[in-house]
Short mmCIF file of C-alpha atoms and ligand atoms in Angstrom, two decimals:
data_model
loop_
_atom_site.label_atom_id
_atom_site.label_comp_id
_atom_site.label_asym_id
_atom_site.label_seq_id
_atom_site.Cartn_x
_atom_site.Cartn_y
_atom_site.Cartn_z
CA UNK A 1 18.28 -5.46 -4.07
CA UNK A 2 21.95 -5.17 -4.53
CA UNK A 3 24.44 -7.68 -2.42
CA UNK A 4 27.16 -5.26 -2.96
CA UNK A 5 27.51 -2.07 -0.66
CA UNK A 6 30.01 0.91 0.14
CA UNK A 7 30.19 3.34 2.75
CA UNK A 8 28.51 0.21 4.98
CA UNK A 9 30.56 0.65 8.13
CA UNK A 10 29.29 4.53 8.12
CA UNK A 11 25.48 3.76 8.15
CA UNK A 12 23.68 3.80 11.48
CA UNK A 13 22.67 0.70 13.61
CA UNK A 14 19.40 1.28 11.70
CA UNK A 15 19.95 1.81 8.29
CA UNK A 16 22.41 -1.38 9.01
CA UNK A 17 19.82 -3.64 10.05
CA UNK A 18 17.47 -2.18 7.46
CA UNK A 19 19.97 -2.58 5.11
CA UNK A 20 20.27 -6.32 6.09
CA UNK A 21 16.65 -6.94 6.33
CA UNK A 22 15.68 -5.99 3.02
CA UNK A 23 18.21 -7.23 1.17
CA UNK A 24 18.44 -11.01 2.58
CA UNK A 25 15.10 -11.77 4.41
CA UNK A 26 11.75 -12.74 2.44
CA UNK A 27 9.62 -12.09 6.05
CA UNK A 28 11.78 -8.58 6.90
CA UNK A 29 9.11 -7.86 10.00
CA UNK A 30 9.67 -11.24 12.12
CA UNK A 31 14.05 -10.91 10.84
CA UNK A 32 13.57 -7.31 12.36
CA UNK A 33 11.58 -8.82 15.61
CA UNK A 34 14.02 -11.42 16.09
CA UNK A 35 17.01 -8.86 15.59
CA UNK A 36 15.14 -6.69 18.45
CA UNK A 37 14.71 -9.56 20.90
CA UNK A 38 18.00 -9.87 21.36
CA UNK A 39 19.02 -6.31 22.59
CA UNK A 40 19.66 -5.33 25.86
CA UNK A 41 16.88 -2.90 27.06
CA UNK A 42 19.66 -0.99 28.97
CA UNK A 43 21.10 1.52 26.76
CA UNK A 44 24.37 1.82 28.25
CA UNK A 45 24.63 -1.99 28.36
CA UNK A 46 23.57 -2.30 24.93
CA UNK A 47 26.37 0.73 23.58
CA UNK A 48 28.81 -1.58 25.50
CA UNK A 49 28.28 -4.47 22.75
CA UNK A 50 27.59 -2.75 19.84
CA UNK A 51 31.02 -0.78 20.61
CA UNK A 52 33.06 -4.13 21.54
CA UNK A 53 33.35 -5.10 17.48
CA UNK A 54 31.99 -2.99 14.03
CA UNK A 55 28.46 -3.19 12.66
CA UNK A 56 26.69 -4.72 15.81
CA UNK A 57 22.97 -5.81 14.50
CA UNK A 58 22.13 -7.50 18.05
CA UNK A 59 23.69 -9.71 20.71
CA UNK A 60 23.85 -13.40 20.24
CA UNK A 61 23.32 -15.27 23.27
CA UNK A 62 25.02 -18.01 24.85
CA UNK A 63 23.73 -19.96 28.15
CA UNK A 64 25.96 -18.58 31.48
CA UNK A 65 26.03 -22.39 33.50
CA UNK A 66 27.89 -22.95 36.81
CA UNK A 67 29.32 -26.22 37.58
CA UNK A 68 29.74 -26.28 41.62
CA UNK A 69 32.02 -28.50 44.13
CA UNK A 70 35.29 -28.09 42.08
CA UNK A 71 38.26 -28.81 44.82
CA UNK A 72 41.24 -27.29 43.26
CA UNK A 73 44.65 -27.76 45.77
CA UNK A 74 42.46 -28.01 48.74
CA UNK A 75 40.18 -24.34 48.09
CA UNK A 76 36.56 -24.97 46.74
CA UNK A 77 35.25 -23.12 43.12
CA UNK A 78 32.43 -22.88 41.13
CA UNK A 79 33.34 -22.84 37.50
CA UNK A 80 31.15 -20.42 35.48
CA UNK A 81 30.86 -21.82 31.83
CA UNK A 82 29.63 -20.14 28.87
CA UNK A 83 28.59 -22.81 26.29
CA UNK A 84 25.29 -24.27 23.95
CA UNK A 85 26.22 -27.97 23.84
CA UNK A 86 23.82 -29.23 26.05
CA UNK A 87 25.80 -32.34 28.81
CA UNK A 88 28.65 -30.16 29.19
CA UNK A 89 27.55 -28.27 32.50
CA UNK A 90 26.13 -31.51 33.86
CA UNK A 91 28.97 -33.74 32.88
CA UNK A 92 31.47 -30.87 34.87
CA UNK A 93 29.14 -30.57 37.71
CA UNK A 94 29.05 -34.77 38.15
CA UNK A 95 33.30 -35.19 37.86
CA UNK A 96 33.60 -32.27 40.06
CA UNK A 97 31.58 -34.22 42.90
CA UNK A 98 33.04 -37.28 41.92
CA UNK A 99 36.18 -36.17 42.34
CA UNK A 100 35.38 -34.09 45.63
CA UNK A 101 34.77 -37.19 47.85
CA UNK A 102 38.46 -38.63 46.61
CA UNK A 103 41.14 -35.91 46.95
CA UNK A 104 40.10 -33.32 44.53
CA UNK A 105 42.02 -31.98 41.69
CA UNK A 106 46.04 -31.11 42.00
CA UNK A 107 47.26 -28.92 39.73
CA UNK A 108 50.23 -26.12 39.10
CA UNK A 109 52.16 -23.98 36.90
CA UNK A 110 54.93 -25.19 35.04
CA UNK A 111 55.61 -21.81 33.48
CA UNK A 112 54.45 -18.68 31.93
CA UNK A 113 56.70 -17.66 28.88
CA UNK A 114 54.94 -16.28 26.05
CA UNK A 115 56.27 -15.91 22.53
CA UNK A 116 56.62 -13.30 19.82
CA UNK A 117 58.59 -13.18 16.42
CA UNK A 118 59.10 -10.72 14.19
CA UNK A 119 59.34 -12.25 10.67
CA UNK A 120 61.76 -11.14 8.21
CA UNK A 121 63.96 -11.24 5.17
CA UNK A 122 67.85 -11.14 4.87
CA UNK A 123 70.03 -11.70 1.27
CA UNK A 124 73.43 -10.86 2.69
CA UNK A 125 75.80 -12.83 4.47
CA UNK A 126 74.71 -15.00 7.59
CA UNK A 127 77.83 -14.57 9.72
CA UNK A 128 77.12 -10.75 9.10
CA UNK A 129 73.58 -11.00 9.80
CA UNK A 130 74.71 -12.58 13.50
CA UNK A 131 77.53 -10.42 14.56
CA UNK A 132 75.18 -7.41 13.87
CA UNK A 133 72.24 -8.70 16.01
CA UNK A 134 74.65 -9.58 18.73
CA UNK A 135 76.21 -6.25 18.29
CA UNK A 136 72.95 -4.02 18.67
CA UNK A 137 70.84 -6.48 20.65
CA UNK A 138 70.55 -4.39 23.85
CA UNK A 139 68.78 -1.55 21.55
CA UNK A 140 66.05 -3.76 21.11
CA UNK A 141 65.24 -3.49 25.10
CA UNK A 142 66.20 -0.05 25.46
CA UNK A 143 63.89 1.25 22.33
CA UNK A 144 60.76 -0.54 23.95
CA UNK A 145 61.52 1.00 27.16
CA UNK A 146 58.44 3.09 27.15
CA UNK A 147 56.43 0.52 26.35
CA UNK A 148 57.98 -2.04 28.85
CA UNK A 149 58.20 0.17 31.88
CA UNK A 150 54.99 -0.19 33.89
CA UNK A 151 55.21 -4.23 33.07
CA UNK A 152 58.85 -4.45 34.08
CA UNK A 153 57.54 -2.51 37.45
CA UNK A 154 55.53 -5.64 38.17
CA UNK A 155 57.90 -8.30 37.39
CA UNK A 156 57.36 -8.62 33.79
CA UNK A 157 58.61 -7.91 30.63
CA UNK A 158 60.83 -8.99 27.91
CA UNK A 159 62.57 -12.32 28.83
CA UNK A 160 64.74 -12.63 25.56
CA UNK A 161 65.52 -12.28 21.84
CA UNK A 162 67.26 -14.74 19.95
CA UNK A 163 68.29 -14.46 16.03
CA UNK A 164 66.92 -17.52 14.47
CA UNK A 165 67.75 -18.76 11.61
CA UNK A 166 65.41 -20.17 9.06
CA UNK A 167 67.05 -20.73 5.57
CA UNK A 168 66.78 -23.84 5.47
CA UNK A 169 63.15 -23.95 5.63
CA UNK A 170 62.85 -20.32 3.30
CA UNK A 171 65.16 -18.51 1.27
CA UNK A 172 66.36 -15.14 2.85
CA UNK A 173 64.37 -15.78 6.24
CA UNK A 174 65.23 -15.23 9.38
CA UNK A 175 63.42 -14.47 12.73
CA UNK A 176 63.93 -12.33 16.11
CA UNK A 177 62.55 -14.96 18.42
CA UNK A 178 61.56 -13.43 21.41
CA UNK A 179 59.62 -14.76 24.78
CA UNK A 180 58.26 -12.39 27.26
CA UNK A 181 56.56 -12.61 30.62
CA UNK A 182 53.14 -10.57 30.91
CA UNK A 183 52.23 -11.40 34.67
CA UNK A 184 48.47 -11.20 34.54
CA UNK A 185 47.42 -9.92 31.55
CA UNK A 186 47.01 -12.08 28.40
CA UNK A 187 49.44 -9.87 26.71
CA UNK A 188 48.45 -9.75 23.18
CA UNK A 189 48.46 -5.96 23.01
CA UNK A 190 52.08 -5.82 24.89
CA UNK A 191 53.78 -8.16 22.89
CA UNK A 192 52.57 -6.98 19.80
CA UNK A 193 53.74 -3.54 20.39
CA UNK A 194 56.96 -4.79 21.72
CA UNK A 195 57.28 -6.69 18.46
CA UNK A 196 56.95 -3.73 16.25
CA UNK A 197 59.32 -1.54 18.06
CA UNK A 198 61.90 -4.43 17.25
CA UNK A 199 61.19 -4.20 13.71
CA UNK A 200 61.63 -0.16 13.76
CA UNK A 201 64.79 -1.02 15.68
CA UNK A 202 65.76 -3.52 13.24
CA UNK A 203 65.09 -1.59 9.92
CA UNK A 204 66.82 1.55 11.46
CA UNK A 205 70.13 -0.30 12.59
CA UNK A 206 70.73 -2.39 9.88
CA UNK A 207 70.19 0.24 6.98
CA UNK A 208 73.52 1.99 9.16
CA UNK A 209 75.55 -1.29 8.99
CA UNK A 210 74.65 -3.86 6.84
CA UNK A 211 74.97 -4.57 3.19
CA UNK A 212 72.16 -6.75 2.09
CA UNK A 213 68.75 -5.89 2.05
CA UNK A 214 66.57 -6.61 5.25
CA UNK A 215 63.16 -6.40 4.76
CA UNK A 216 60.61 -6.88 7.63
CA UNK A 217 57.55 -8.72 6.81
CA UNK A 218 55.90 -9.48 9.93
CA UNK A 219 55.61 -8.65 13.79
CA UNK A 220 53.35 -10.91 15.61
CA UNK A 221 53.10 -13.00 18.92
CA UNK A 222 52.70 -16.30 18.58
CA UNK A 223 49.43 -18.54 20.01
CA UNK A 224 51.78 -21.38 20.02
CA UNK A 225 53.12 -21.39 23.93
CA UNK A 226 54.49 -24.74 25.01
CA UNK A 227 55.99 -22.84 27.88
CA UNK A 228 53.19 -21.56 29.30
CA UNK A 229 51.81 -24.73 30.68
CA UNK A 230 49.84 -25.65 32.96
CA UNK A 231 49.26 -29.60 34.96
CA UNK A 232 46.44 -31.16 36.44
CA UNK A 233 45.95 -34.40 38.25
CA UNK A 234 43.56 -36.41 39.77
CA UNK A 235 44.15 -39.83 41.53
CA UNK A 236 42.50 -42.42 43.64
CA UNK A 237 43.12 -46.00 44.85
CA UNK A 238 41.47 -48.15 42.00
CA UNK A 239 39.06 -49.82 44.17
CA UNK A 240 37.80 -46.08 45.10
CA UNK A 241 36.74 -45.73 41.67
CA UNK A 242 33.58 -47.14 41.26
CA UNK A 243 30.35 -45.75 42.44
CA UNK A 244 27.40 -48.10 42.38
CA UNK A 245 28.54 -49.20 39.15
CA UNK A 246 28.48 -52.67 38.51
CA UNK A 247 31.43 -53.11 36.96
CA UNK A 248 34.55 -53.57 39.53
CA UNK A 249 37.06 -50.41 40.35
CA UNK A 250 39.79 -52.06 38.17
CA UNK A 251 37.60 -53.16 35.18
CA UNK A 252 36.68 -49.49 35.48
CA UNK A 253 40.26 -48.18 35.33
CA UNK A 254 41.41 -50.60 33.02
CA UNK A 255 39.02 -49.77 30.09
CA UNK A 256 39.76 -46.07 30.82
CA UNK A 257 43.25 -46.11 30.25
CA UNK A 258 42.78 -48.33 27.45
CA UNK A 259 40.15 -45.69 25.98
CA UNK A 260 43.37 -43.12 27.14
CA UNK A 261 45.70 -45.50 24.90
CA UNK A 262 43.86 -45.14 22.07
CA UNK A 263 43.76 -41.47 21.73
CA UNK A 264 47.52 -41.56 22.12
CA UNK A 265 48.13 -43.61 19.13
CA UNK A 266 45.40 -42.66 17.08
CA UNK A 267 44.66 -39.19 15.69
CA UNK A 268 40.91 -40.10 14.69
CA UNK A 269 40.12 -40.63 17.89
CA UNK A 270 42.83 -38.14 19.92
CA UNK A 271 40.79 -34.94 17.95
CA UNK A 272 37.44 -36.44 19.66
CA UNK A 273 39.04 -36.64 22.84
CA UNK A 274 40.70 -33.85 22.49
CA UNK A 275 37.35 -31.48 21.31
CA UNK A 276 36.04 -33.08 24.85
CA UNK A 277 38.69 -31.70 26.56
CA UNK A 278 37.86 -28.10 25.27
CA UNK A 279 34.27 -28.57 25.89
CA UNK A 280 35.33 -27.87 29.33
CA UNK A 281 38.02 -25.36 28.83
CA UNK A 282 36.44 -22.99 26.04
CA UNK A 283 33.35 -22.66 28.52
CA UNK A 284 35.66 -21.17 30.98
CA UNK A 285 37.68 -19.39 28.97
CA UNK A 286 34.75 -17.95 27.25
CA UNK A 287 32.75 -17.13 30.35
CA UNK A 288 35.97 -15.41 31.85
CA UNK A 289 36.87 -13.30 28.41
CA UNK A 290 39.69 -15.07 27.25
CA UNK A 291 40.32 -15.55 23.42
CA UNK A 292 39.27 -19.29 22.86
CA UNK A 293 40.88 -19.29 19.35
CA UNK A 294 43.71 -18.48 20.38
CA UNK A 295 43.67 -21.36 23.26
CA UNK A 296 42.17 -23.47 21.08
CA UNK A 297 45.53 -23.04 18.18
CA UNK A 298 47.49 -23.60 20.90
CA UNK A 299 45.95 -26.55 22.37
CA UNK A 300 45.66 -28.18 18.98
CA UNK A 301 49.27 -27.70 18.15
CA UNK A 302 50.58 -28.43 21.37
CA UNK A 303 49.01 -31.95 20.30
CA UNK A 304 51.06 -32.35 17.67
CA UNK A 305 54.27 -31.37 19.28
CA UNK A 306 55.67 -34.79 18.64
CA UNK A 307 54.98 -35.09 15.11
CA UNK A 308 51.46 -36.43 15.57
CA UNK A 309 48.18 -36.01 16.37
CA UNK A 310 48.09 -37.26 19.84
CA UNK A 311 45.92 -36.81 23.25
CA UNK A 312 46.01 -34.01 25.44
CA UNK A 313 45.62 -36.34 28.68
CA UNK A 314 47.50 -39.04 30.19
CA UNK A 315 46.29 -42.25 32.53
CA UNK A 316 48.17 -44.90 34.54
CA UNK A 317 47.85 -47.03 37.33
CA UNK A 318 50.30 -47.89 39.33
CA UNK A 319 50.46 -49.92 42.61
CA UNK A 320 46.79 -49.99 43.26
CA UNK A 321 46.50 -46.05 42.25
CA UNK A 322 44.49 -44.86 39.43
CA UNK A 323 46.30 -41.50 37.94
CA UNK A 324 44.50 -39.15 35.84
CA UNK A 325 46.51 -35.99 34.35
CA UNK A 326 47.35 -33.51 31.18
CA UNK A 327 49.42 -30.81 30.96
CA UNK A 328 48.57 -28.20 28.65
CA UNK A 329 49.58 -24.66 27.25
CA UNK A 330 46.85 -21.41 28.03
CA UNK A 331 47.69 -18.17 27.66
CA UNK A 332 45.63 -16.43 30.01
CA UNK A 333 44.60 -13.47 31.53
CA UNK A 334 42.72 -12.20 34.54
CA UNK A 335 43.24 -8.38 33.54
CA UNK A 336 43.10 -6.28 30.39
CA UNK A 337 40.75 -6.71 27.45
CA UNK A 338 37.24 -8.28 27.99
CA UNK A 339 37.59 -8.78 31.87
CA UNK A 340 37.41 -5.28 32.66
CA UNK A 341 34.24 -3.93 30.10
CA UNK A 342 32.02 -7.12 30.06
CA UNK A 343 30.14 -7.31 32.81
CA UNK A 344 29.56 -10.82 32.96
CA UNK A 345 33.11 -11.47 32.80
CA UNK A 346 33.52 -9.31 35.55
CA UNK A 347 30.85 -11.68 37.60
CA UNK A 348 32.11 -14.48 36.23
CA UNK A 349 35.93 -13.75 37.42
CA UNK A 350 34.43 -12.86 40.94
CA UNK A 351 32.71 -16.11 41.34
CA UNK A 352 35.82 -18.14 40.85
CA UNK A 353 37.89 -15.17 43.59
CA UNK A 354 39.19 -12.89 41.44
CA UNK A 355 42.00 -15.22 40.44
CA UNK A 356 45.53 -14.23 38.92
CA UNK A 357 46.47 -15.65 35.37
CA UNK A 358 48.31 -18.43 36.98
CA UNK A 359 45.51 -19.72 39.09
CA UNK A 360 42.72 -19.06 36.33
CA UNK A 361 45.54 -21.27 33.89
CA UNK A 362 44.25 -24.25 37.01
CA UNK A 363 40.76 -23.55 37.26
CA UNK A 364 40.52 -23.79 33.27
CA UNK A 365 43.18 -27.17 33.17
CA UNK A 366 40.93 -28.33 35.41
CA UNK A 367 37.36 -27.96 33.69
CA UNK A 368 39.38 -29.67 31.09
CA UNK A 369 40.40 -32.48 32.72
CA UNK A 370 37.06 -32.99 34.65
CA UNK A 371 34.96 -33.08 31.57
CA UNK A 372 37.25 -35.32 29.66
CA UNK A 373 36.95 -37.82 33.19
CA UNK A 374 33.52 -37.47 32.22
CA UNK A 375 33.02 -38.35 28.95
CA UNK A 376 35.69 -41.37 28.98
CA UNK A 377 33.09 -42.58 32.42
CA UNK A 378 29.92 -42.38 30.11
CA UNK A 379 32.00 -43.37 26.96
CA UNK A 380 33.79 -46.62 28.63
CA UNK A 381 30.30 -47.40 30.48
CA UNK A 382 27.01 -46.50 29.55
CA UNK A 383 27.92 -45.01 26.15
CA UNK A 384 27.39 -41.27 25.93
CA UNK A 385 23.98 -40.99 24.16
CA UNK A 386 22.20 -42.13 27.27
CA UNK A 387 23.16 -38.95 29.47
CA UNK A 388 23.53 -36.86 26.29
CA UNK A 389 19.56 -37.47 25.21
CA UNK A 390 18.70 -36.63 28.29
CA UNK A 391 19.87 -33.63 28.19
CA UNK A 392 19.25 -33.44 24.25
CA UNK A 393 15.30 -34.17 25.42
CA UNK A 394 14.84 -30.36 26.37
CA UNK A 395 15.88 -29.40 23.11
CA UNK A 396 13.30 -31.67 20.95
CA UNK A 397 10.90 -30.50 23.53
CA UNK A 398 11.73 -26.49 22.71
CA UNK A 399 11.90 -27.38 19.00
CA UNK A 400 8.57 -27.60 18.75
CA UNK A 401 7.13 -25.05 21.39
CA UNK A 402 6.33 -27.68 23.91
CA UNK A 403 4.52 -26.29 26.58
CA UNK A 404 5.46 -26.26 30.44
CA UNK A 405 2.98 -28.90 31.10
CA UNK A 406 4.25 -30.96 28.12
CA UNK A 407 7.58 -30.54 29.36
CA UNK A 408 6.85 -31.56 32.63
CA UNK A 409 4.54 -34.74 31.02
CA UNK A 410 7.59 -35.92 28.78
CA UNK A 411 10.25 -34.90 30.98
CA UNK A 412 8.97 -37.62 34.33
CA UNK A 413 8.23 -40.33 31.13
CA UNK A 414 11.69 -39.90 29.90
CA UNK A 415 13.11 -40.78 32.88
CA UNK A 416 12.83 -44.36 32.30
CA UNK A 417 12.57 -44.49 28.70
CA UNK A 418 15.10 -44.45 25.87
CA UNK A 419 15.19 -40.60 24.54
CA UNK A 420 15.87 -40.59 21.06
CA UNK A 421 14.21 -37.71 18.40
CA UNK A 422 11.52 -39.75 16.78
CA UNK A 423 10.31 -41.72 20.41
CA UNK A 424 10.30 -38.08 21.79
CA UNK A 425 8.31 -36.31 18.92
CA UNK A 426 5.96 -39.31 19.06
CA UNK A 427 5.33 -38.78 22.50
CA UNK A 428 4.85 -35.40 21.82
CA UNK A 429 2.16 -35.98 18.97
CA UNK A 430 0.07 -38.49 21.32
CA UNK A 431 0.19 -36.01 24.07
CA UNK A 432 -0.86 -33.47 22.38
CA UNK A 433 -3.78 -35.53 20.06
CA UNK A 434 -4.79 -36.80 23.77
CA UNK A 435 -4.56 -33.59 25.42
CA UNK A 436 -7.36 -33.21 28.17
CA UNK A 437 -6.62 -36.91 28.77
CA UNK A 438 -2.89 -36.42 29.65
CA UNK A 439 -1.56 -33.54 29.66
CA UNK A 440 -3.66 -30.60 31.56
CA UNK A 441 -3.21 -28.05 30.06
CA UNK A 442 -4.44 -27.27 26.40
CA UNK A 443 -1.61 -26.59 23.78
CA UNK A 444 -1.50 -23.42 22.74
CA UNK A 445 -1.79 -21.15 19.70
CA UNK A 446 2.16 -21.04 19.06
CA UNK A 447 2.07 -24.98 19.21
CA UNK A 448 3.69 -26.29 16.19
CA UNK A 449 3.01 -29.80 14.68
CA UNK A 450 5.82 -32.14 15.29
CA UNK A 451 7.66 -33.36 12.19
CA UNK A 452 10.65 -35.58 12.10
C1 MEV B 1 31.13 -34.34 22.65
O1 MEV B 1 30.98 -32.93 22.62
C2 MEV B 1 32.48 -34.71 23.28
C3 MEV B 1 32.82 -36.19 23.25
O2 MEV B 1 32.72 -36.68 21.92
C4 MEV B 1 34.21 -36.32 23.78
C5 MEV B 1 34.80 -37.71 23.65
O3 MEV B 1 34.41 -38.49 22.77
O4 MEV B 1 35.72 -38.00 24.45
C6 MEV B 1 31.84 -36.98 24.08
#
């Protein structure tokens, strides 16, 4: 059967998946079952996903967790987090009670300024160039009037448009510039159009006035938004810090900020810290229908703002008091796209109080924070596979069909013993050659044989 095929994006669901099935999949009946599993038995439900992107074939599933006891500026939240890595949820769930029994999390907006730029070509004069953008400048606001209106009602809008220019970097290049304010909504849509009614603006003035050749390539916001940032904090008196740990508060803050140090100065390590960091944060912004490629561009270059590589979070202590804190850019938003169709997102917003863009920008700083407190704890004590294989055992034990009975066996024998994936399948095997003798229940027909 062919690879190649027109007229694909016409078929129907159907002759999609059939399509799909017969062309890639040796067993096409358990590709098909598998494919069916996964859709929602609610019609309406299911129309809703196949309509949110083109050629829906099924849903693909991600765990819904919540991580409870968060105390954000005094007010108590459960974060809902969408995410597979198994730790993540538990790691969240343990900083957020840590952290509730010393102060909570403090956190707040720095700012909210989101960025657009339409990208284009000039080969006449500079000077010309700037006395003509100065000249018609105010068009630019009055053209997107109709698209600016209702925001502008609400506070928001365009905040500014600057000329910039980039010769240096490219020939003939130059850029509007602009930043905008979008209040609660994430804004892509707004600034986008905004953006291309600048070009049309653009292209229509100067071909009255100017004598080179401008030549638009580009209107697009930007995912870059160091001013749109957001802080949190956490602090304690050092001695505060351990919790029947046998290592001494100040041993314990002193290797932290050490492990801090090193992700500052060094990029191998500030891009592992770093991807802990967004365990926390994609979950949220996931679970709450944000873009989390978008966050995560930002995050990643926001990283690099001086140059290098560097991490996202910050540690000190200072006159007895531990201080734990990162500021970080997220374009948000609490209305508009996904949080008004997906369900979920809808539940998942109401759980945390139907929050504005500016307080979901905490919440998610905060998830990002907490789980980064949480891996440094495990990484600058127990190392992290100890908690992670715990959590990791599950997994083994669902790789190969374990039973409930199995899972309860292996689960209480864990507790005390190293988990790693051969000492778990090996359990496995003995249990289940010894089955009648340990475990109570038979396995049964779907059992696979463990192989490592
Ligand atoms: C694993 O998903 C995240 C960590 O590697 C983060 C870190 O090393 O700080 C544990």
């Amino acid at each position: 059967m062919s690879k190649t095929i027109t007229g694909f994006s016409k078929l129907s669901k159907s002759q999609k998946i059939n399509w799909v099935v017969d062309t890639y999949f040796t067993n096409k009946e358990d590709a098909k079952r598998i494919l069916k599993q996964y859709w929602n038995t609610n019609e309406k439900l299911q129309q809703l996903h196949d309509e949110f992107i083109e050629n829906t074939i099924t849903n693909y599933y991600l765990p819904l967790g919540i991580a409870p006891n968060f105390l954000i500026n005094g007010a108590m939240y459960t974060m809902p987090m969408a995410i597979e890595e198994s730790s993540v949820v538990a790691a969240a769930s343990k900083a957020a009670k840590f952290w509730l029994d010393r102060g909570g999390f403090k956190t707040s907006v720095i700012s909210t300024t989101k960025v657009g730029q339409v990208h284009f070509t000039y080969n006449g004069n500079s000077g010309d160039l700037e006395l003509f953008f100065k000249q018609i400048k105010t068009r630019f606001f009055q053209d997107a009037k109709p698209i600016t209106k209702n925001m502008e009602k609400r506070g928001g809008g365009i905040i500014d448009i600057e000329l910039k220019n980039k010769t240096n970097a490219l020939k003939n290049y130059y850029q509007l510039h602009a930043t905008f304010e979008t209040l609660d909504a994430m804004g892509a849509n707004f600034i986008n159009s905004c953006l291309e009614q600048f070009a049309t603006t653009l292209k229509r003035e100067a071909s009255l006035v100017l004598k080179g050749d401008l030549d638009v390539v580009m209107s697009i916001l930007s995912n870059y938004v160091p001013e749109c940032l957001v802080r949190a904090e956490v602090s304690c008196p050092v001695e505060d810090l351990t919790e029947g740990s046998t290592i001494s508060g100040q041993e314990f803050a002193n290797k932290f900020v050490q492990a801090v140090t090193i992700a500052e100065v060094e990029p191998y390590r500030a891009v592992t810290h770093n991807k802990g960091i967004m365990n926390g944060i994609d979950a949220v912004v996931l679970a709450t229908g944000n873009d989390f490629r978008a966050i995560e561009a930002g995050v990643h270059a926001y990283a690099s703002k001086t140059g290098e590589y560097s991490s996202l979070s910050h540690a000190e202590i200072k006159d007895g008091i531990f201080k734990f804190w990162m500021e970080l850019p997220l374009a948000l938003g609490t209305v508009g796209g996904l949080t008004g169709l997906h369900p979920l997102v809808k539940l998942a917003l109401e759980l945390l109080g139907k929050p504005s863009a500016k307080e979901l920008m905490q919440i998610v700083a905060v998830a990002g924070l907490a789980q980064n407190f949480a891996a440094l704890r495990s990484l600058t004590t127990t190392g992290i596979q100890q908690g992670h294989m715990k959590m990791h055992l599950m997994n083994i034990l669902n790789q190969f069909a374990a039973n409930d009975n199995e899972k309860q066996v292996l689960t209480k024998r864990f507790k005390t013993e190293t988990v790693s994936h051969s000492a778990v399948v090996e359990a496995l095997e003995n249990l289940r050659s010894n089955y009648g003798f340990d475990s109570a229940q038979p396995p049964t027909k779907s059992h696979k044989s463990p192989k490592v």
